[in-house]
Amino acid sequence: MVLHYTRDPDRIFRDSIARIRAEVDLSQLPAGIDEVALRLIHASGETALLPDLAWSDDLVPVMRRALGEGAAILTDADMVAHGLIRSRLKPASEVYCFLNDPEAAAIGRAGNIARPAAAVDLWLPHLGNAIVVIGAAPVALFRLLELLDDGAPRPAAILAFPVGFVDAVEAKQELARDSRNIPYLLLHGRRGGGAMAVAALNALSGLPPLADEG
């Protein structure tokens, strides 16, 4: 039996983008955020997410500069770490995910806290001027905000896509309410996850560099 479907990968991508643009007006979004929104819709198959997308006004230029300088990338999810388009990153950009580090498990047991939150403690030596990408655990975002309130080094930006029914809404609301003066991008509500987090960072890393970066 011959099944009829589109086989050409380039055509699949082109047609997907064309259908998104036909269904959703992205023209009112700021430059760079429009590309992020496009890729989030493409990754999730959901055109209705646009009203829940939130960002700080300085997010795009800060991300461009940080990526251009080879900032470290810290994430709570292996899916994010493995899903990045490495060819778009500077060679100096190290990617860190400590979720499965034995030390994170030990910190979690000792403090009776979830392992994704414990793993955030291991970010501290790398946190200054890094790009933080939360793609799974609300507790990771809450723990990051706690550390920042306690004087931890400040990252360049926070991309927040924790997912779930417990504390995902609240964690993103807290970041939007008080970003600690750190540029951010987030998707309000229970939706999120590694695929969306990867799509957002890959979209931002694919933007052209700032004029003064060449």
XYZ file of N, CA and C in Angstrom:
642
model
N 0.843 -1.186 0.000
C 0.000 0.000 0.000
C 0.887 1.248 0.000
N 0.578 2.161 -0.874
C 1.316 3.417 -0.958
C 0.574 4.480 -0.159
N 1.250 5.044 0.819
C 0.672 6.122 1.615
C 1.093 7.459 1.015
N 0.166 8.364 0.935
C 0.427 9.662 0.307
C 0.696 10.709 1.384
N 1.928 11.196 1.416
C 2.317 12.243 2.350
C 3.538 12.955 1.788
N 3.826 14.103 2.341
C 4.955 14.898 1.864
C 6.251 14.290 2.370
N 7.154 14.004 1.448
C 8.406 13.338 1.800
C 9.610 14.277 1.805
N 9.544 15.329 1.013
C 10.658 16.259 0.873
C 10.791 17.100 2.150
N 11.901 16.975 2.897
C 12.010 17.706 4.173
C 11.993 19.215 4.000
N 12.596 19.717 2.930
C 12.580 21.158 2.697
C 11.166 21.655 2.435
N 10.407 20.896 1.684
C 9.032 21.292 1.411
C 8.179 21.225 2.676
N 8.411 20.222 3.512
C 7.667 20.115 4.769
C 7.873 21.379 5.596
N 9.123 21.801 5.702
C 9.423 22.998 6.494
C 8.813 24.239 5.852
N 9.005 24.402 4.552
C 8.468 25.594 3.873
C 6.954 25.662 4.012
N 6.295 24.541 3.797
C 4.825 24.530 3.874
C 4.352 24.786 5.301
N 5.078 24.256 6.272
C 4.702 24.495 7.668
C 4.773 25.981 8.000
N 5.879 26.615 7.633
C 6.049 28.036 7.917
C 5.001 28.857 7.182
N 4.726 28.500 5.942
C 3.720 29.235 5.164
C 2.336 29.117 5.793
N 2.001 27.948 6.302
C 0.682 27.770 6.916
C 0.579 28.535 8.229
N 1.672 28.570 9.002
C 1.658 29.355 10.236
C 1.433 30.823 9.918
N 2.186 31.341 8.949
C 2.054 32.756 8.588
C 0.666 33.074 8.044
N 0.034 32.099 7.419
C -1.316 32.318 6.902
C -2.353 32.370 8.023
N -2.066 31.664 9.126
C -3.026 31.591 10.234
C -2.797 32.637 11.313
N -1.565 33.101 11.448
C -1.220 33.980 12.567
C -0.526 35.235 12.045
N -0.978 36.396 12.506
C -0.350 37.662 12.146
C 0.779 37.944 13.130
N 2.007 37.807 12.659
C 3.181 38.061 13.493
C 3.765 39.451 13.253
N 3.128 40.222 12.402
C 3.711 41.484 11.968
C 3.768 42.533 13.078
N 2.951 42.389 14.113
C 2.938 43.377 15.189
C 3.978 43.079 16.273
N 4.662 41.958 16.143
C 5.671 41.605 17.146
C 6.994 42.298 16.835
N 7.784 42.596 17.866
C 9.100 43.208 17.627
C 10.005 42.267 16.832
N 10.958 42.868 16.146
C 11.931 42.083 15.385
C 12.659 41.121 16.314
N 12.765 39.899 15.907
C 13.386 38.854 16.722
C 12.356 38.070 17.501
N 11.448 38.743 18.173
C 10.375 38.054 18.883
C 9.443 37.388 17.878
N 9.261 38.010 16.714
C 8.418 37.388 15.683
C 8.986 36.044 15.251
N 10.312 35.954 15.146
C 10.945 34.688 14.765
C 10.817 33.664 15.885
N 10.949 34.109 17.120
C 10.767 33.208 18.260
C 9.352 32.648 18.266
N 8.359 33.525 18.091
C 6.958 33.084 18.083
C 6.711 32.086 16.963
N 7.262 32.359 15.806
C 7.103 31.456 14.667
C 7.641 30.060 14.999
N 8.824 30.017 15.597
C 9.442 28.722 15.895
C 8.742 28.011 17.050
N 8.201 28.758 18.004
C 7.446 28.125 19.078
C 6.168 27.490 18.543
N 5.489 28.185 17.657
C 4.284 27.622 17.051
C 4.633 26.396 16.220
N 5.725 26.487 15.480
C 6.158 25.348 14.659
C 6.492 24.139 15.537
N 7.130 24.384 16.683
C 7.539 23.280 17.562
C 6.358 22.646 18.274
N 5.333 23.450 18.566
C 4.219 22.957 19.379
C 2.978 22.601 18.572
N 2.873 23.125 17.345
C 1.667 22.919 16.554
C 0.484 23.726 17.052
N 0.746 24.730 17.888
C -0.339 25.467 18.521
C -0.238 26.952 18.194
N -1.176 27.440 17.389
C -1.176 28.854 17.026
C -1.749 29.736 18.124
N -2.442 29.154 19.098
C -3.119 29.945 20.128
C -2.195 30.377 21.259
N -0.913 30.056 21.187
C -0.020 30.384 22.299
C 0.412 31.842 22.331
N 0.222 32.556 21.228
C 0.794 33.893 21.099
C 0.418 34.844 22.234
N -0.844 34.895 22.685
C -1.172 35.830 23.767
C -0.454 35.539 25.084
N 0.043 34.328 25.262
C 0.718 33.969 26.510
C 2.227 34.196 26.465
N 2.742 34.596 25.320
C 4.177 34.841 25.198
C 4.505 36.207 25.803
N 5.514 36.244 26.669
C 5.896 37.496 27.332
C 7.415 37.627 27.306
N 7.880 38.881 27.242
C 9.319 39.113 27.145
C 9.628 40.513 27.651
N 10.864 40.713 28.053
C 11.326 42.044 28.420
C 11.775 42.766 27.152
N 11.677 44.077 27.174
C 11.974 44.856 25.963
C 13.408 44.679 25.483
N 14.317 44.383 26.407
C 15.728 44.279 26.043
C 16.166 42.855 25.736
N 15.225 41.928 25.668
C 15.592 40.516 25.527
C 16.404 40.249 24.267
N 15.945 40.712 23.117
C 16.609 40.360 21.853
C 18.019 40.938 21.769
N 18.237 42.243 22.003
C 19.626 42.725 21.912
C 20.549 42.100 22.948
N 20.045 41.847 24.143
C 20.890 41.213 25.162
C 21.270 39.797 24.736
N 20.309 39.052 24.209
C 20.598 37.696 23.751
C 21.593 37.704 22.600
N 21.418 38.612 21.668
C 22.367 38.689 20.547
C 23.784 38.949 21.051
N 23.872 39.876 21.990
C 25.201 40.210 22.504
C 25.796 39.035 23.285
N 25.003 38.417 24.124
C 25.507 37.300 24.924
C 25.930 36.134 24.045
N 25.110 35.809 23.059
C 25.472 34.722 22.147
C 26.723 35.075 21.350
N 26.828 36.342 20.943
C 28.004 36.772 20.198
C 29.275 36.721 21.010
N 29.140 36.842 22.330
C 30.305 36.793 23.211
C 30.614 35.384 23.707
N 29.831 34.398 23.250
C 30.099 33.017 23.648
C 29.657 32.688 25.050
N 28.515 33.234 25.455
C 28.017 32.988 26.801
C 27.758 31.508 27.037
N 27.956 31.084 28.281
C 27.581 29.725 28.670
C 26.070 29.594 28.660
N 25.595 28.380 28.430
C 24.161 28.086 28.435
C 23.900 27.061 29.529
N 23.015 27.407 30.456
C 22.670 26.540 31.581
C 21.226 26.098 31.431
N 20.975 24.807 31.554
C 19.619 24.300 31.401
C 19.325 23.209 32.420
N 18.040 23.050 32.688
C 17.598 22.018 33.626
C 17.240 20.721 32.921
N 17.328 20.685 31.591
C 16.809 19.538 30.836
C 17.822 19.051 29.812
N 18.113 17.749 29.843
C 19.010 17.171 28.845
C 18.472 17.371 27.426
N 17.156 17.354 27.271
C 16.566 17.553 25.952
C 16.991 18.890 25.360
N 17.040 19.908 26.208
C 17.481 21.224 25.742
C 18.952 21.177 25.367
N 19.758 20.599 26.218
C 21.197 20.539 25.963
C 21.505 19.829 24.649
N 20.749 18.785 24.348
C 21.013 18.004 23.136
C 20.316 18.579 21.905
N 19.329 19.453 22.108
C 18.557 19.959 20.981
C 19.067 21.251 20.381
N 20.070 21.863 20.998
C 20.591 23.129 20.491
C 21.305 22.920 19.161
N 21.179 23.888 18.292
C 21.927 23.861 17.029
C 23.316 24.413 17.328
N 24.256 23.538 17.559
C 25.578 23.948 18.033
C 26.316 24.805 17.011
N 26.032 24.611 15.726
C 26.732 25.393 14.707
C 26.400 26.873 14.795
N 25.310 27.225 15.481
C 24.949 28.631 15.642
C 25.601 29.253 16.864
N 26.238 28.450 17.697
C 26.857 28.950 18.913
C 28.344 29.193 18.694
N 28.873 30.140 19.420
C 30.307 30.371 19.387
C 31.033 29.180 20.016
N 32.248 28.886 19.552
C 32.986 27.764 20.148
C 33.166 27.893 21.656
N 33.194 29.128 22.160
C 33.391 29.332 23.597
C 32.147 29.022 24.415
N 31.004 28.881 23.777
C 29.753 28.655 24.513
C 29.692 27.223 25.047
N 29.857 27.087 26.343
C 29.710 25.783 26.985
C 28.249 25.585 27.376
N 27.772 24.356 27.267
C 26.397 24.023 27.628
C 26.434 23.104 28.845
N 25.725 23.492 29.900
C 25.765 22.750 31.153
C 24.364 22.294 31.550
N 24.240 21.017 31.871
C 23.036 20.470 32.489
C 23.492 19.476 33.545
N 23.169 19.756 34.806
C 23.654 18.941 35.921
C 22.574 18.038 36.508
N 21.479 17.847 35.773
C 20.362 17.090 36.318
C 20.777 15.691 36.764
N 21.639 15.048 35.994
C 22.039 13.679 36.306
C 23.407 13.596 36.982
N 23.900 14.719 37.449
C 25.166 14.735 38.175
C 24.951 14.112 39.564
N 25.792 13.185 39.996
C 25.625 12.585 41.321
C 25.598 13.613 42.446
N 26.302 14.721 42.276
C 26.304 15.753 43.314
C 24.924 16.383 43.456
N 24.199 16.531 42.327
C 22.838 17.065 42.404
C 21.937 16.122 43.194
N 22.090 14.825 42.955
C 21.304 13.854 43.712
C 21.625 13.925 45.199
N 22.892 14.105 45.522
C 23.295 14.187 46.929
C 22.736 15.447 47.584
N 22.785 16.570 46.870
C 22.230 17.821 47.403
C 20.730 17.669 47.622
N 20.062 17.020 46.675
C 18.629 16.817 46.800
C 18.265 15.980 48.007
N 19.009 14.892 48.233
C 18.729 14.035 49.395
C 19.008 14.762 50.692
N 20.111 15.486 50.728
C 20.497 16.171 51.969
C 19.506 17.271 52.338
N 18.987 17.959 51.324
C 18.090 19.073 51.597
C 16.629 18.752 51.425
N 16.323 17.498 51.052
C 14.951 17.076 50.787
C 14.288 17.993 49.762
N 15.023 18.259 48.673
C 14.492 19.064 47.582
C 14.585 18.275 46.286
N 13.765 18.644 45.327
C 13.736 17.948 44.044
C 15.073 18.094 43.324
N 15.463 17.035 42.618
C 16.765 17.032 41.952
C 16.936 18.173 40.954
N 15.907 18.555 40.173
C 16.115 19.700 39.265
C 16.453 20.988 39.992
N 15.897 21.180 41.196
C 16.248 22.360 41.993
C 17.659 22.237 42.538
N 18.015 21.047 43.010
C 19.360 20.831 43.529
C 20.408 21.051 42.446
N 20.096 20.649 41.215
C 21.048 20.814 40.114
C 21.333 22.274 39.834
N 20.364 23.152 40.104
C 20.571 24.583 39.881
C 21.689 25.115 40.775
N 21.841 24.558 41.960
C 22.933 24.992 42.832
C 24.297 24.789 42.171
N 24.391 23.800 41.308
C 25.659 23.529 40.623
C 25.917 24.503 39.475
N 24.935 25.339 39.164
C 25.143 26.373 38.140
C 26.016 27.516 38.651
N 26.114 27.681 39.954
C 26.675 28.905 40.522
C 28.039 29.307 39.941
N 28.990 28.392 39.737
C 30.283 28.825 39.186
C 30.193 29.325 37.738
N 29.073 29.011 37.061
C 28.938 29.342 35.643
C 27.851 30.382 35.377
N 27.191 30.858 36.417
C 25.951 31.610 36.245
C 26.154 33.033 35.742
N 27.234 33.670 36.110
C 27.443 35.058 35.725
C 27.464 35.241 34.217
N 26.560 36.090 33.700
C 26.459 36.417 32.272
C 26.094 35.221 31.395
N 25.608 34.147 32.003
C 25.185 32.986 31.217
C 23.765 33.188 30.697
N 23.366 32.326 29.785
C 21.982 32.268 29.308
C 21.338 31.062 29.987
N 20.285 31.307 30.754
C 19.577 30.237 31.445
C 18.359 29.840 30.626
N 18.211 28.539 30.395
C 17.078 28.024 29.626
C 16.375 26.955 30.459
N 15.200 27.292 30.988
C 14.410 26.348 31.769
C 13.432 25.660 30.831
N 13.596 24.342 30.670
C 12.763 23.624 29.718
C 11.977 22.482 30.311
N 11.897 22.410 31.641
C 11.169 21.294 32.248
C 10.552 21.664 33.585
N 11.394 21.981 34.578
C 10.960 21.943 35.975
C 10.674 23.326 36.548
N 9.445 23.565 36.993
C 9.165 24.820 37.702
C 10.053 25.036 38.917
N 10.396 23.942 39.624
C 11.238 24.104 40.813
C 12.614 24.647 40.454
N 13.093 24.357 39.236
C 14.387 24.893 38.804
C 14.313 26.411 38.666
N 13.221 26.910 38.107
C 13.063 28.361 37.987
C 12.930 29.005 39.353
N 12.119 28.439 40.227
C 11.986 28.989 41.576
C 13.337 28.990 42.306
N 14.089 27.901 42.187
C 15.382 27.833 42.871
C 16.336 28.887 42.319
N 16.328 29.095 41.007
C 17.170 30.133 40.423
C 16.814 31.502 41.001
N 15.530 31.803 41.099
C 15.115 33.100 41.630
C 15.517 33.244 43.092
N 15.428 32.153 43.859
C 15.884 32.200 45.252
C 17.377 32.521 45.327
N 18.163 31.863 44.502
C 19.604 32.104 44.518
C 19.927 33.541 44.120
N 19.216 34.061 43.132
C 19.440 35.451 42.737
C 19.099 36.408 43.867
N 18.019 36.125 44.580
C 17.649 36.971 45.718
C 18.684 36.901 46.832
N 19.436 35.792 46.885
C 20.475 35.634 47.905
C 21.835 36.156 47.437
N 21.863 36.778 46.242
C 23.093 37.396 45.778
C 23.913 36.590 44.785
N 23.323 35.581 44.174
C 24.051 34.775 43.183
C 24.432 35.632 41.982
N 25.485 35.245 41.242
C 25.844 35.979 40.027
C 24.659 36.060 39.063
N 24.577 37.158 38.335
C 23.423 37.413 37.488
C 23.647 36.867 36.082
N 22.712 36.076 35.577
C 22.810 35.636 34.181
C 22.485 36.772 33.229
N 22.846 36.588 31.971
C 22.527 37.597 30.956
C 21.035 37.616 30.659
N 20.398 36.443 30.640
C 18.976 36.348 30.299
C 18.424 35.025 30.789
N 17.105 34.985 30.940
C 16.404 33.776 31.365
C 15.305 33.477 30.355
N 15.356 32.286 29.762
C 14.275 31.795 28.900
C 13.530 30.744 29.711
N 12.258 31.004 30.024
C 11.544 30.184 31.005
C 10.362 29.461 30.367
N 10.519 28.145 30.218
C 9.465 27.304 29.661
C 9.216 26.070 30.529
N 9.142 26.249 31.852
C 8.775 25.097 32.685
C 7.353 24.659 32.362
N 7.084 23.387 32.546
C 5.807 22.818 32.119
C 5.183 22.045 33.262
N 3.851 21.969 33.295
C 3.222 21.089 34.272
C 2.056 21.711 35.001
N 1.528 20.929 35.947
C 0.326 21.294 36.682
C 0.623 21.820 38.080
N 1.877 21.674 38.524
C 2.247 22.140 39.863
C 3.338 23.200 39.727
N 2.978 24.434 40.021
C 3.905 25.558 40.135
C 4.454 26.103 38.820
N 4.098 25.523 37.679
C 4.580 26.095 36.417
C 4.000 27.486 36.195
N 2.705 27.629 36.417
C 2.055 28.932 36.268
C 2.677 29.934 37.222
N 2.818 29.538 38.480
C 3.284 30.448 39.510
C 4.746 30.853 39.317
N 5.581 29.925 38.884
C 6.994 30.244 38.678
C 7.156 31.298 37.583
N 6.409 31.132 36.497
C 6.507 32.105 35.409
C 5.891 33.436 35.804
N 4.830 33.403 36.576
C 4.246 34.654 37.064
C 5.234 35.418 37.937
N 5.969 34.710 38.776
C 6.952 35.372 39.640
C 8.051 36.016 38.811
N 8.531 35.327 37.788
C 9.560 35.905 36.924
C 9.032 37.144 36.212
N 7.813 37.075 35.705
C 7.236 38.227 35.009
C 6.965 39.373 35.977
N 6.587 39.041 37.216
C 6.289 40.074 38.211
C 7.545 40.817 38.628
N 8.623 40.072 38.828
C 9.882 40.669 39.256
C 11.011 39.893 38.598
N 11.498 40.428 37.505
C 12.532 39.727 36.733
C 13.914 39.875 37.343
N 14.011 40.563 38.506
C 15.306 40.854 39.126
C 16.171 41.665 38.159
N 15.503 42.419 37.295
C 16.166 43.261 36.286
C 17.025 42.429 35.337
N 16.576 41.211 35.069
C 17.256 40.323 34.122
C 16.339 40.131 32.915
N 16.827 40.323 31.710
C 15.993 40.107 30.522
C 15.428 38.690 30.505
N 14.166 38.564 30.059
C 13.525 37.254 30.099
C 12.590 37.054 28.910
N 12.308 35.788 28.674
C 11.289 35.347 27.729
C 10.567 34.186 28.390
N 9.227 34.184 28.338
C 8.494 33.082 28.956
C 7.156 32.882 28.269
N 6.564 31.740 28.542
C 5.230 31.411 28.048
C 4.342 31.164 29.251
N 3.416 32.095 29.494
C 2.536 31.959 30.650
C 1.677 30.697 30.548
N 1.258 30.200 31.706
C 0.379 29.042 31.751
C 1.125 27.756 32.014
N 0.445 26.635 31.819
C 1.021 25.324 32.124
C 1.865 24.773 30.989
N 1.726 25.366 29.805
C 2.468 24.845 28.654
C 3.948 25.215 28.735
N 4.754 24.413 28.081
C 6.193 24.640 28.054
C 6.881 23.358 27.629
N 8.062 23.106 28.166
C 8.773 21.877 27.866
C 10.007 22.097 27.015
N 10.781 21.027 26.900
C 12.067 21.106 26.225
C 11.981 21.513 24.772
N 10.978 21.012 24.045
C 10.879 21.346 22.626
C 10.681 22.846 22.423
N 9.848 23.452 23.269
C 9.626 24.897 23.157
C 10.867 25.674 23.579
N 11.506 25.249 24.656
C 12.710 25.940 25.111
C 13.803 25.893 24.049
N 13.995 24.733 23.441
C 14.984 24.589 22.368
C 14.618 25.467 21.178
N 13.336 25.474 20.816
C 12.900 26.277 19.675
C 13.188 27.752 19.913
N 12.938 28.220 21.132
C 13.175 29.629 21.441
C 14.655 29.977 21.336
N 15.504 29.167 21.949
C 16.931 29.476 21.918
C 17.496 29.330 20.503
N 17.075 28.310 19.772
C 17.555 28.155 18.404
C 17.115 29.316 17.523
N 15.914 29.828 17.754
C 15.453 30.987 16.992
C 16.320 32.202 17.297
N 16.603 32.432 18.566
C 17.407 33.591 18.940
C 18.851 33.454 18.476
N 19.394 32.249 18.526
C 20.778 32.062 18.079
C 20.898 32.147 16.562
N 19.771 32.065 15.850
C 19.794 32.177 14.401
C 19.591 33.577 13.886
N 19.343 34.537 14.786
C 19.170 35.925 14.360
C 20.501 36.492 13.893
N 20.472 37.445 12.953
C 21.735 38.073 12.543
C 22.365 38.814 13.694
N 23.685 38.920 13.724
C 24.347 39.602 14.832
C 24.065 41.092 14.815
N 24.298 41.748 15.957
C 24.190 43.191 16.012
C 25.193 43.829 15.054
N 24.858 45.028 14.605
C 25.709 45.692 13.600
C 27.135 45.870 14.089
N 27.296 46.150 15.376
C 28.655 46.393 15.887
C 29.430 45.113 16.167
N 28.801 43.959 15.886
C 29.488 42.676 16.075
C 30.049 42.155 14.762
N 29.663 42.794 13.645
C 30.154 42.353 12.345
C 29.407 41.169 11.824
